[in-house]
mmCIF file of C-alpha atoms in Angstrom:
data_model
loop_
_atom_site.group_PDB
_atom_site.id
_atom_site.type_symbol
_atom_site.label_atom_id
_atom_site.label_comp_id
_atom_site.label_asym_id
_atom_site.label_seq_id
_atom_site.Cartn_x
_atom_site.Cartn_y
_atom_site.Cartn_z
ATOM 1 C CA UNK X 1150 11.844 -13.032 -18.612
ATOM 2 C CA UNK X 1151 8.713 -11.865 -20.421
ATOM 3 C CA UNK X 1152 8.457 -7.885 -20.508
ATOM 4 C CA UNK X 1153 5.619 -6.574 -18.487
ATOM 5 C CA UNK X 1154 3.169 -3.467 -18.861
ATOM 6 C CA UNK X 1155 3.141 -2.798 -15.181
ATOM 7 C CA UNK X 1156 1.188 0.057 -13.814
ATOM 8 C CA UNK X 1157 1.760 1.065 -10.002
ATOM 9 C CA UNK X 1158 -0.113 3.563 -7.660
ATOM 10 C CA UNK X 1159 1.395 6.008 -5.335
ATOM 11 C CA UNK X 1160 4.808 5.863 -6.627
ATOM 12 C CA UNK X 1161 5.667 9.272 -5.279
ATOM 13 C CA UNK X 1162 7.627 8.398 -2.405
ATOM 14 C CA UNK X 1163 8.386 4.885 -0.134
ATOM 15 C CA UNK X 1164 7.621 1.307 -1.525
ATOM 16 C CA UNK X 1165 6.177 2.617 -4.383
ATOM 17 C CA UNK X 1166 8.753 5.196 -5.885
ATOM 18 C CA UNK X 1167 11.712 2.282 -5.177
ATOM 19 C CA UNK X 1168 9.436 -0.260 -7.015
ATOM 20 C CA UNK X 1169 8.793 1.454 -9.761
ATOM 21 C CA UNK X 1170 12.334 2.170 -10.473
ATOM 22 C CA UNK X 1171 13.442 -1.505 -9.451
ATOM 23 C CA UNK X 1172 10.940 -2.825 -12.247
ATOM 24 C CA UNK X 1173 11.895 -0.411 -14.987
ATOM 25 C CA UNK X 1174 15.542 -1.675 -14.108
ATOM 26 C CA UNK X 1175 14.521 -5.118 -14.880
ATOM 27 C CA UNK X 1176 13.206 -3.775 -18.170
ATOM 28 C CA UNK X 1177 9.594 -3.418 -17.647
ATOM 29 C CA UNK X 1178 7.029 -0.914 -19.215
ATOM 30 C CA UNK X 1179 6.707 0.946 -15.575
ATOM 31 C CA UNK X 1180 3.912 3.622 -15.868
ATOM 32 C CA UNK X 1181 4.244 5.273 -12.786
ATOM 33 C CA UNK X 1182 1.481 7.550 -11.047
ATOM 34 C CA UNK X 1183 1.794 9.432 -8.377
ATOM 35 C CA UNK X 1184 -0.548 11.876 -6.161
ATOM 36 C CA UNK X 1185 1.090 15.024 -6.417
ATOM 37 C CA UNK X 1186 2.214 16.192 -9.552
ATOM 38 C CA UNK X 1187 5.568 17.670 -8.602
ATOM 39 C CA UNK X 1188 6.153 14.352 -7.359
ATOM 40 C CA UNK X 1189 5.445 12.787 -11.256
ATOM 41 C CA UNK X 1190 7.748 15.451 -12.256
ATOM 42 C CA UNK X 1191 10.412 14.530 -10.078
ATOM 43 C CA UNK X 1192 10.582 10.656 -10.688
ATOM 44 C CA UNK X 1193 10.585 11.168 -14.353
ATOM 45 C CA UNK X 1194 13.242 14.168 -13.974
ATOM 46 C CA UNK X 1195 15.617 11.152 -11.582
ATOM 47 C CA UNK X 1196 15.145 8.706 -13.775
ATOM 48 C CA UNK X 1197 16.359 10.560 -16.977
ATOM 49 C CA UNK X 1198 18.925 11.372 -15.428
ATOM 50 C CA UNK X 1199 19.510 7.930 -14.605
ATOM 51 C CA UNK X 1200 19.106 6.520 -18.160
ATOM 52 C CA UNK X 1201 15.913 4.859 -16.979
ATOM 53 C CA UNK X 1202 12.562 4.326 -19.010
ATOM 54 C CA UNK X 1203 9.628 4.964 -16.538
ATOM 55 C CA UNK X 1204 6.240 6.846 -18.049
ATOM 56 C CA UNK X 1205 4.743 9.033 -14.664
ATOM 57 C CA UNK X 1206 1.930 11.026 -14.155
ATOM 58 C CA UNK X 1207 -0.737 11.925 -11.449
ATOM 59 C CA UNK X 1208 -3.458 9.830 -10.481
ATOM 60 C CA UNK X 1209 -5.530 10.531 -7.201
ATOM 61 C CA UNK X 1210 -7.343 7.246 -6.850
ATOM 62 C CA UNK X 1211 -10.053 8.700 -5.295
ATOM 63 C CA UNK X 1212 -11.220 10.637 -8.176
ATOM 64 C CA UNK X 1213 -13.358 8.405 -10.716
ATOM 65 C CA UNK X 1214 -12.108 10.538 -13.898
ATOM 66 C CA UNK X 1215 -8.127 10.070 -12.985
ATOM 67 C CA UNK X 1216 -8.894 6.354 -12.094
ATOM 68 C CA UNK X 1217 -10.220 5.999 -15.855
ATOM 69 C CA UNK X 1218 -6.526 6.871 -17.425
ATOM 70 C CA UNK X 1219 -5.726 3.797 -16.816
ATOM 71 C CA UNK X 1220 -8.327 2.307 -19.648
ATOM 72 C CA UNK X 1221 -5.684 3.647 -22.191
ATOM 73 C CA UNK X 1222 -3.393 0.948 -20.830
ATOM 74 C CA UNK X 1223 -3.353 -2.888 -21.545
ATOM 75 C CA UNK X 1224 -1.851 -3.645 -18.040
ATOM 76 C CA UNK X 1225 -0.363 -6.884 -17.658
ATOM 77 C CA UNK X 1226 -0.359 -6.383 -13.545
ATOM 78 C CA UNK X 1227 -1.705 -3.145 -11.847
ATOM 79 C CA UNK X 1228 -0.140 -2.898 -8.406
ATOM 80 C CA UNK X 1229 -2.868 -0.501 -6.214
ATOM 81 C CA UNK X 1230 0.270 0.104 -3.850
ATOM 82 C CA UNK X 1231 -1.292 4.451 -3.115
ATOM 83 C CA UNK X 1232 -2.477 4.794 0.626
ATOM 84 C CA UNK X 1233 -2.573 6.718 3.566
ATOM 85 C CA UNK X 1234 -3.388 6.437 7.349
ATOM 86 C CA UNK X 1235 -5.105 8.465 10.054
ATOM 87 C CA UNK X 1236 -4.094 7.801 13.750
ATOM 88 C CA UNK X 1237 -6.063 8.341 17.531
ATOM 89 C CA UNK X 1238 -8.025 6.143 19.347
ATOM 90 C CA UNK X 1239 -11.088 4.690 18.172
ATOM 91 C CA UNK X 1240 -12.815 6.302 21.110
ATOM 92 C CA UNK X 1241 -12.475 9.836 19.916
ATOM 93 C CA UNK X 1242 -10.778 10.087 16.558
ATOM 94 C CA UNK X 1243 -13.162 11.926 13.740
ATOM 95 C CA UNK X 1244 -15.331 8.810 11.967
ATOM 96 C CA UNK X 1245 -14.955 11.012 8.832
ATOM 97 C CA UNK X 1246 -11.531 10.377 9.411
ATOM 98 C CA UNK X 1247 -12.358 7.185 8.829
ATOM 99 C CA UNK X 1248 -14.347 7.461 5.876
ATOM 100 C CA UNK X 1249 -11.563 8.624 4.388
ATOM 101 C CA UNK X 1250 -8.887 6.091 5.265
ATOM 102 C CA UNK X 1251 -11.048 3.471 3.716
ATOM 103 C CA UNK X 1252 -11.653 5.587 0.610
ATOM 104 C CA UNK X 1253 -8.194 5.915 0.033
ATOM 105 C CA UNK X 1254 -6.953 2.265 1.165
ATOM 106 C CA UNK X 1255 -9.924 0.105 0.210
ATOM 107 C CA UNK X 1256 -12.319 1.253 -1.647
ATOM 108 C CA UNK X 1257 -10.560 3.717 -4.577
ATOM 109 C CA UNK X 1258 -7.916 0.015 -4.909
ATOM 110 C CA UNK X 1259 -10.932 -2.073 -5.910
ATOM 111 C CA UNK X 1260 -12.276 0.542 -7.536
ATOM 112 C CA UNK X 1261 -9.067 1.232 -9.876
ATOM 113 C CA UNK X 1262 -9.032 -2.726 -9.799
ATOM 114 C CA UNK X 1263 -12.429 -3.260 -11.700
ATOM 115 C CA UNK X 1264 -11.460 -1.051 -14.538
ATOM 116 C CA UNK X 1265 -8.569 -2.879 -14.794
ATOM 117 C CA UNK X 1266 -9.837 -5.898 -15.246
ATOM 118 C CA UNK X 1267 -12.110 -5.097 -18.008
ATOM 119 C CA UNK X 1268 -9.036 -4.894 -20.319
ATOM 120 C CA UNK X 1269 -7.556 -8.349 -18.425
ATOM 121 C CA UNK X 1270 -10.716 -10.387 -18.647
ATOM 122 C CA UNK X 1271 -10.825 -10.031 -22.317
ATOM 123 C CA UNK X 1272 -7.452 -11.020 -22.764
ATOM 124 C CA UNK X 1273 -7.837 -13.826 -19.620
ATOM 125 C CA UNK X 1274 -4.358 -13.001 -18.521
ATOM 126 C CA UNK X 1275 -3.283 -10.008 -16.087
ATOM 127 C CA UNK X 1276 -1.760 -9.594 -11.788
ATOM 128 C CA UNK X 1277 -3.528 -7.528 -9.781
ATOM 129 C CA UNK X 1278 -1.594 -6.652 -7.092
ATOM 130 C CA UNK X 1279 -2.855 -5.060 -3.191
ATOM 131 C CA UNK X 1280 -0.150 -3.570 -0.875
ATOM 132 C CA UNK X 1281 -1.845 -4.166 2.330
ATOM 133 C CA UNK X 1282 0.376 -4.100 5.785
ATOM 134 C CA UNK X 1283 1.488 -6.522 8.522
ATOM 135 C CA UNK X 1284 -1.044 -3.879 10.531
ATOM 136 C CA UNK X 1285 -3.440 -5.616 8.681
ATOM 137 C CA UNK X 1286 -2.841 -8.987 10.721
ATOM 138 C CA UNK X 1287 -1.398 -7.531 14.232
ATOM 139 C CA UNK X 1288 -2.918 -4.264 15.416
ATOM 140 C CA UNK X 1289 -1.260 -1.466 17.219
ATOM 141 C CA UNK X 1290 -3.260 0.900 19.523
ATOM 142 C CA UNK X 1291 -3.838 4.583 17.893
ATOM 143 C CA UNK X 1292 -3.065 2.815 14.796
ATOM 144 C CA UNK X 1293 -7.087 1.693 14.610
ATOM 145 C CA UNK X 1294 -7.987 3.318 11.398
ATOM 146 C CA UNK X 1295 -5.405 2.383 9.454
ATOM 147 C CA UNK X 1296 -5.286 -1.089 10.969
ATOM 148 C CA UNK X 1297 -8.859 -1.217 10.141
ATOM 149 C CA UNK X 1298 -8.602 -0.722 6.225
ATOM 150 C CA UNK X 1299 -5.379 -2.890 6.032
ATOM 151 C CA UNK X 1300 -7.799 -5.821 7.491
ATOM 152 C CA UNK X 1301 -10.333 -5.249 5.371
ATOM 153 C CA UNK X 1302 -8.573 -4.994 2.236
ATOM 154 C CA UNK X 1303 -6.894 -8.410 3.618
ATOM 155 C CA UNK X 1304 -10.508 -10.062 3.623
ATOM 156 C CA UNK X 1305 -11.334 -8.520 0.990
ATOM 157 C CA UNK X 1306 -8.573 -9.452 -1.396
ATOM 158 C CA UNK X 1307 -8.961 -12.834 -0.096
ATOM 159 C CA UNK X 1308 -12.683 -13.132 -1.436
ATOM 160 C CA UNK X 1309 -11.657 -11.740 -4.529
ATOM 161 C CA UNK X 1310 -8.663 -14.729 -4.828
ATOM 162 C CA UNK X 1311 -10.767 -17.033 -4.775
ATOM 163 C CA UNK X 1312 -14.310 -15.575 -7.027
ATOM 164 C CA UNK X 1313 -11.419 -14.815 -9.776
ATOM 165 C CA UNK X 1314 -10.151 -18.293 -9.483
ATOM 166 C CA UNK X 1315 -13.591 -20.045 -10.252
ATOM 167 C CA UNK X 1316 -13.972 -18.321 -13.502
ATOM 168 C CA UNK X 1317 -10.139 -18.266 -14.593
ATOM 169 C CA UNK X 1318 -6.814 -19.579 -13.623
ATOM 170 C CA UNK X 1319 -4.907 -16.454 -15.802
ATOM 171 C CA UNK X 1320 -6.293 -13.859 -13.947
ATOM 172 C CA UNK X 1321 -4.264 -13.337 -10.467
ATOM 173 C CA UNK X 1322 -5.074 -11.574 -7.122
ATOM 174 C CA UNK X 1323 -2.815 -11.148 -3.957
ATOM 175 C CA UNK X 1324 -1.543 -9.420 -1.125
ATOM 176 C CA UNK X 1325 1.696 -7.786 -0.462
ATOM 177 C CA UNK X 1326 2.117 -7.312 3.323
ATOM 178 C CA UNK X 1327 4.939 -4.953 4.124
ATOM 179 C CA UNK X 1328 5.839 -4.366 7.585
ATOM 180 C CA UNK X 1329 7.505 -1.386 9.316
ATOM 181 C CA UNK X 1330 9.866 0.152 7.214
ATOM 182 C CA UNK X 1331 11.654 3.568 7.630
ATOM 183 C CA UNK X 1332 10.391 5.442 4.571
ATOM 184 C CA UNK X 1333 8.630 8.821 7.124
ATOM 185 C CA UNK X 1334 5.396 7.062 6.476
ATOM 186 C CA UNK X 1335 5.105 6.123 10.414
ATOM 187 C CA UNK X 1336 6.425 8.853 11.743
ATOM 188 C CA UNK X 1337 3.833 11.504 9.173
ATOM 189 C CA UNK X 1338 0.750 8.953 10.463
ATOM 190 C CA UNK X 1339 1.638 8.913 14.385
ATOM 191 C CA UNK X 1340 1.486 12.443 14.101
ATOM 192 C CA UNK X 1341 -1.670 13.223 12.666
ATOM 193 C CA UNK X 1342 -3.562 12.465 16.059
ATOM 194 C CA UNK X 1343 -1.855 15.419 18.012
ATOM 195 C CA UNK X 1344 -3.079 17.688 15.429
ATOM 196 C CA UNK X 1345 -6.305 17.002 17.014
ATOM 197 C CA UNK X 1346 -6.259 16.326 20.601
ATOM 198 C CA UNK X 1347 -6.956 18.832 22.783
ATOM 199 C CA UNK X 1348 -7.266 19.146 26.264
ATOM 200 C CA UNK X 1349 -10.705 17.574 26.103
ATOM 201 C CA UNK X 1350 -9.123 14.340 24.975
ATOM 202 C CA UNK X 1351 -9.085 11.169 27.099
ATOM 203 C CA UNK X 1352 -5.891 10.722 26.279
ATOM 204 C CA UNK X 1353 -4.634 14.355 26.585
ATOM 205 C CA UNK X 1354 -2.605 14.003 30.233
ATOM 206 C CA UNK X 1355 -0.406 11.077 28.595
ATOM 207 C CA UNK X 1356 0.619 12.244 24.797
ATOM 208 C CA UNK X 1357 3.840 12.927 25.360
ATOM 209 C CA UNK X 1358 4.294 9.267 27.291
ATOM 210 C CA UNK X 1359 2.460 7.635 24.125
ATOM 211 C CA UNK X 1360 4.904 10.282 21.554
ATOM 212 C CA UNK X 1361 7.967 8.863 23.437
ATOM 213 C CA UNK X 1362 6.315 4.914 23.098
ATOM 214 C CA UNK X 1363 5.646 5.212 19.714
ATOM 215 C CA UNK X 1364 8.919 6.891 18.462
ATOM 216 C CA UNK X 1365 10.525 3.926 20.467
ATOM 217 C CA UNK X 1366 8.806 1.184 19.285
ATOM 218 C CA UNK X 1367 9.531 2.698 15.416
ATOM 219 C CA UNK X 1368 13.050 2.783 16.492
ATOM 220 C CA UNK X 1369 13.058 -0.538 17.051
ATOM 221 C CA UNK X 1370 10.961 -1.633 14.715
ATOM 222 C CA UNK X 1371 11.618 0.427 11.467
ATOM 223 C CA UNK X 1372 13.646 -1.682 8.895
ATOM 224 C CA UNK X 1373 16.079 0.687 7.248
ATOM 225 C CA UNK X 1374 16.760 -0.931 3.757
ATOM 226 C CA UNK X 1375 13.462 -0.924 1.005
ATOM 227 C CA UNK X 1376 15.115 -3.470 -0.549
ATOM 228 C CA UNK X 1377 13.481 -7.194 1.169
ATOM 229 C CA UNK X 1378 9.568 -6.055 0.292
ATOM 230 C CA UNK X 1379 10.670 -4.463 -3.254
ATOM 231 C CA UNK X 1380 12.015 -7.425 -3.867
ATOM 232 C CA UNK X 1381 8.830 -9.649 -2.793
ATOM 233 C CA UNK X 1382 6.701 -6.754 -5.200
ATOM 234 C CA UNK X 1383 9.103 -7.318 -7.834
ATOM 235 C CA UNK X 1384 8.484 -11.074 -7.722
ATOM 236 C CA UNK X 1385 4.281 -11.100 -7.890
ATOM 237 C CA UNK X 1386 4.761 -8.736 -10.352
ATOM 238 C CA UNK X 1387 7.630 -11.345 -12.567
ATOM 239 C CA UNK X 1388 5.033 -14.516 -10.977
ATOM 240 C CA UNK X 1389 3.308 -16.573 -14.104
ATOM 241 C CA UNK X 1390 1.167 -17.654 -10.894
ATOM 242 C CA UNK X 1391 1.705 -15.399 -7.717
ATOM 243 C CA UNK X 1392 0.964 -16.896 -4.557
ATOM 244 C CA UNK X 1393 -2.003 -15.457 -2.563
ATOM 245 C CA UNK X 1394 0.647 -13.405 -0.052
ATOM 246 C CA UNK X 1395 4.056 -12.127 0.319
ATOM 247 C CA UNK X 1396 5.231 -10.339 3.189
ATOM 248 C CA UNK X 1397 8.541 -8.404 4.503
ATOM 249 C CA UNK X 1398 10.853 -7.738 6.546
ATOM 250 C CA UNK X 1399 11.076 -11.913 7.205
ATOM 251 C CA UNK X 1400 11.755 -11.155 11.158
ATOM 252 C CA UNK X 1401 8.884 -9.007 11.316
ATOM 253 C CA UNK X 1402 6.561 -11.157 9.272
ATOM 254 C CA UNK X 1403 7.529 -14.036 11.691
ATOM 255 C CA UNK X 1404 6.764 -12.438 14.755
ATOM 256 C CA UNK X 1405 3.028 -11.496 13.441
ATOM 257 C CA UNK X 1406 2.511 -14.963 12.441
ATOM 258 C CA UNK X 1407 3.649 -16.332 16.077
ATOM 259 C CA UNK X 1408 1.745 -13.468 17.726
ATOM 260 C CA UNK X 1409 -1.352 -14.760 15.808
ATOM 261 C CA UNK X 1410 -0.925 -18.580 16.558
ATOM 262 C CA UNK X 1411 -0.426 -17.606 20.574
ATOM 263 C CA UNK X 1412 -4.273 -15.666 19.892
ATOM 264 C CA UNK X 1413 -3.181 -11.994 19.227
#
């Protein structure tokens, strides 16, 4: 297995933290970055502790001057796996709300991804990896925004496949589609529209039925174990040629593919 410089966004919590750690098991160089600080702090703290070589330090990939740290690296794959989500119907929810969900999720990744490839261009070899979201194929209602970006970025990444492909066949892009996993992410995102609606909101007389629908269907839903979509990150990270997209849980990634062949 060849040893890999392998940088990897939001590692603070979730997907990320478990994926950095699960790569820097395998033997990787894992520079992990993380939003917060204390949460760089933390990682590095567990995995001393753990006898496990991981470099962390915080990046908010929507500042320009952190997203140029990462031009001190000669990244072999850069996984842009840092994101967030806003919730509440399209009809009312903030647009700047908005903005922001697609600074975060779409445009700070291709961003990060651009300075990246400077360093893998010259070198014609390098992964760069997208962690996008089965919400991205199959929308939910209240879920807009962040469906939205995950979409995008899907289209996106897809364009970008196949531009880097006419120029070289060393330089990889894809898509890592995770579906609904219990890691608080839901739960923090679902939230975030009753922080806003008031009494004036359409949808005011029925929050609590759409609270009680929503922390069902995430009951149901929510896959407990990290360890199926590490696992498929772990793989396009290992890939001499990665495949365009990888998704996880299987079940999950299943019933979005039927749901889009019957016209969802």
């Amino acid at each position: 297995m060849q040893i890999k410089n392998i940088l990897i966004t939001g590692a603070g919590s979730g997907i990320g933290r478990e994926t950095a750690i699960a790569l820097a098991k395998k033997g990787h160089r894992v520079i992990a970055t993380t939003h917060k600080l204390s949460q760089a702090h933390e990682l590095k703290d567990w995995c001393e502790k753990n006898n496990i070589s991981l470099e962390a330090f915080q990046l908010d990939v929507t500042i320009p001057k952190d997203r140029e740290k990462i031009l001190t690296y000669d990244l072999d794959v850069l996984i842009n796996n840092a994101g967030m989500g806003e919730s509440g119907s399209l009809a009312e929810i903030p647009v700047d709300k908005i903005r922001n969900n697609f600074e975060v999720n779409v445009f700070s990744p291709i961003a990060l991804s651009q300075l990246c490839l400077k360093h893998m261009m010259k070198k014609d070899k390098g992964s760069i990896l997208f962690i996008g979201s089965l919400a991205g194929r199959v929308a939910m209602p209240f879920l807009g925004s962040y469906s939205m970006t995950k979409f995008a970025l899907a289209g996106g990444i897809d364009s970008f496949r196949q531009e880097m492909r006419k120029i070289t066949k060393n330089v990889h892009v894809s898509i890592i589609e995770p579906g609904a996993y219990h890691t608080g992410f839901n739960q923090k995102n679902v939230a975030k529209k009753f922080e806003w609606m008031n009494e004036q909101s359409y949808f005011y007389k029925i929050s609590e039925k759409i609270k009680r629908e929503e922390q069902l269907a995430f009951k149901i839903l929510e896959h407990k174990s990290l360890q199926s979509i590490v696992k498929k990150i772990v793989k396009a990270s290992e890939a001499k040629n990665p495949a365009f997209r990888y998704s996880a849980p299987f079940w999950q990634a299943a019933g979005v593919y039927l749901l889009r062949v019957f016209g969802k």
